[in-house]
Amino acid sequence: MSLRVSAINNISQGKEVKGPGSAKITALFGENVFTLQKARAFLSDEAYKSLLTSIKGGKKIDRTVANQIAAGIRQWAETKGVTHYTHWFQPLTGTTAEKHDSFFTLKSDGTAIEEFDGAALIQQEPDASSFPSGGIRATFEARGYTAWDPSSPAFIMEIGDGKTLCVPTIFVSYTGETLDYKAPLLKSLEALNKSAVEVANYFDKNISRVAATLGWEQEYFVIDEGMFNARPDLVLSGRTVFGHAPAKGQQLEDHYFGSIPERVYAFMRDFENESYKLGIPLRTRHNEVAPAQFECAPIFEEVSVAVDHNTLLMDVMNRVARRHGLRVLLHEKPFAGINGSGKHNNWSMSTDTGVNLLAPGKTPKTNLMFLTFFVNSIKAVHDYADLLRASIASASNDHRLGANEAPPAIISVFIGQYLTKVLNEIKERVGDKFDEQDEAILKLDLHRSIPELLLDNTDRNRTSPFAFTGNKFEFRAVGSTANCANAMTTVNTIMADTLKKFKKDVDVLIEKGEKKEIAIMHVIREYIVASDKVLFEGDGYSEEWAKEAERRGLPNLKTTPLALDAMVTEKAKHLFESNEVLSHIELEARHEIELEKYIKNVQIEARIMGELCTSHVLPASIKYQNILINNIKGLKEIGLKESSYANQFQILEKISEHINILSDLVEKMIEARKICNAMDNTRTKAIAYESQVKAPFFDAIRYRVDKLELLVDDANWPLPKYREMLFIR
Ligand code: ADP
Ligand code: MG
């Protein structure tokens, strides 16, 4: 029996796993996190204070205090039955990494004890030579180390009956270059804090800290585990490289906001509970547009914590799904012809005085502050659209961006009709004076009008990659598998830089004797004019927009290898270096790593395509071809006239043609791959993989396979079909 058939049978036999019993979320929330309350209970006053200041980005923790903190964390962890600990980090591979050590150790006299000291808390040397380093470690030093990041709380990961204490860390080479997603993110947050506080102080001297906030929305597919295992392409590349569209797709849109299937519902409640224990504040769950597609979203948090939580969530989802005989597909485009998955990044900035800097104000003064941060965000996107595009570029996200799917690869900003009108009014003010008309603009009740007017526009603005949604920007082009840190590092840094320039520009006018408000209004107006071309309110899917964008000079890079070029321009190097986020060496290394990831990804897909064709599709097709041949031969033998088997003949002809062309294409693709593999330069190789392997062969091969799927006897087709993966539960 084929894996496909047994998978279908197994589902019908139903192996429903119950979800967890209903518990109050508040009773679970943060149970497995070393929160400040727990720190309070398990640490001495001295250790607690020291931890607190270092969380706020303050002083380093010294050795004796580190020992105390480590002892306190271990004590807490042991009350929960933890035996091992690990430094948890986010390497550039895109997953998380950990290496478990036990608290258990032997003293010199052989006594067995449990120990976790400051040194083990603060620093570790994972055997990490196989993590991507873009050549940094090879060139400079052989190894890297992980260093404790006190700003993110330690937590306990439960895997089966095992419990492990996870210490969030950053991953650095011995020469100091960062090798993970987290370290530059933290630096970008610091850069943003610095320049945002300076600008915010124009309006309120009491503001001394600005933190970026992030609320992500995670889209994903869920399918049966048996089906998953019967699709080698899903197992190895995360997406189906073949599969004919089902008779029923998403045209009815009946899945959207429909009721959640029971089996998936049990899984959701289960992973939600696990998430609550880890302090991930999940709030919403619902069906998405595509069949078998879902979404979850938390309450927003400060960016670094939100990034950890999203990474953790993806991990938890993967593990919990297996308990339910299900698999989560986080890939951006697991099924062709069906909506892909994204991870909207809702981003804003909030002050230590409790103000959301992107929330419209109620008074002229707060309006001016809102307009300042709002217009600076637009200017930042305008000036660095290429970097934003690069920050979300990946082989899997290419299937969404620029592939007739939301959002397009062109980076633009949607702000809604109302704010467009407000900005236009400011723009059209030509005078050098701050007069009644400016005053009138600032007196508008933005606070009330914007959210109301945005509501009317939600349908259209869905196609925008960067949309203002009332009190935050929503960066929608981020892919569902991505680590949000990459996108957020870029958003924070370009904003930090733009605000820095803004401050300079305003101060110049103030020094010339201009009143502060007038100076600010002036620079705002200048920035609106300068970033005009990035604003777009229309349909981002449309062909007209692609043309219009070209006319405006907006880049439209549809493939990752080219989109990544933006990472290593002089402009990018200057930006990241002057804001102390990434050095040019780190940028070059990261560029190299992203290109390598792209190459590997396309390589794997090409291999799996070749393998599936030769070992699955062609044998099944040839078998059916033989059945037809024998049938026709037999009919001829018994003396029937040709017209009576004309149809079989036609089918045979079609099948034979597809088989022929398919095996030819596969051969040619293998040849093309060989040529690419011989290339030395990573960028050239990545471009070649796109233009010589992916573009000419992937769709062409798929076309033949999908035709064969329709022609070949269903009983002999080896791979689960779309309708089976998407609709049988
Ligand atoms: P929707 O986009 O469906 O209307 P919401 O606007 O309530 O839903 O929120 C979507 C996501 O944006 C949620 O994760 C929410 O926590 C987040 N969000 C809301 N306000 C902010 C903010 N100020 N900063 C960052 N994220 C936010
Ligand atoms: Mg949204």
mmCIF file of N, CA and C and ligand atoms in Angstrom, residues 217 344 346 474 476, ligand 2:
data_model
loop_
_atom_site.group_PDB
_atom_site.id
_atom_site.type_symbol
_atom_site.label_atom_id
_atom_site.label_comp_id
_atom_site.label_asym_id
_atom_site.label_seq_id
_atom_site.Cartn_x
_atom_site.Cartn_y
_atom_site.Cartn_z
ATOM 1 N N GLU A 217 1.596 38.874 13.458
ATOM 2 C CA GLU A 217 0.452 38.008 13.169
ATOM 3 C C GLU A 217 0.995 36.834 12.371
ATOM 4 N N HIS A 344 2.601 39.531 9.374
ATOM 5 C CA HIS A 344 2.534 40.993 9.493
ATOM 6 C C HIS A 344 3.258 41.427 10.757
ATOM 7 N N ASN A 346 3.354 44.403 13.114
ATOM 8 C CA ASN A 346 2.797 45.680 13.552
ATOM 9 C C ASN A 346 3.823 46.356 14.432
ATOM 10 N N GLU A 474 2.084 48.660 9.796
ATOM 11 C CA GLU A 474 2.033 47.217 9.650
ATOM 12 C C GLU A 474 2.909 46.818 8.468
ATOM 13 N N ARG A 476 3.836 44.300 6.143
ATOM 14 C CA ARG A 476 3.133 43.071 5.794
ATOM 15 C C ARG A 476 3.918 42.144 4.881
HETATM 16 MG MG MG B 2 -3.405 42.889 10.424
#
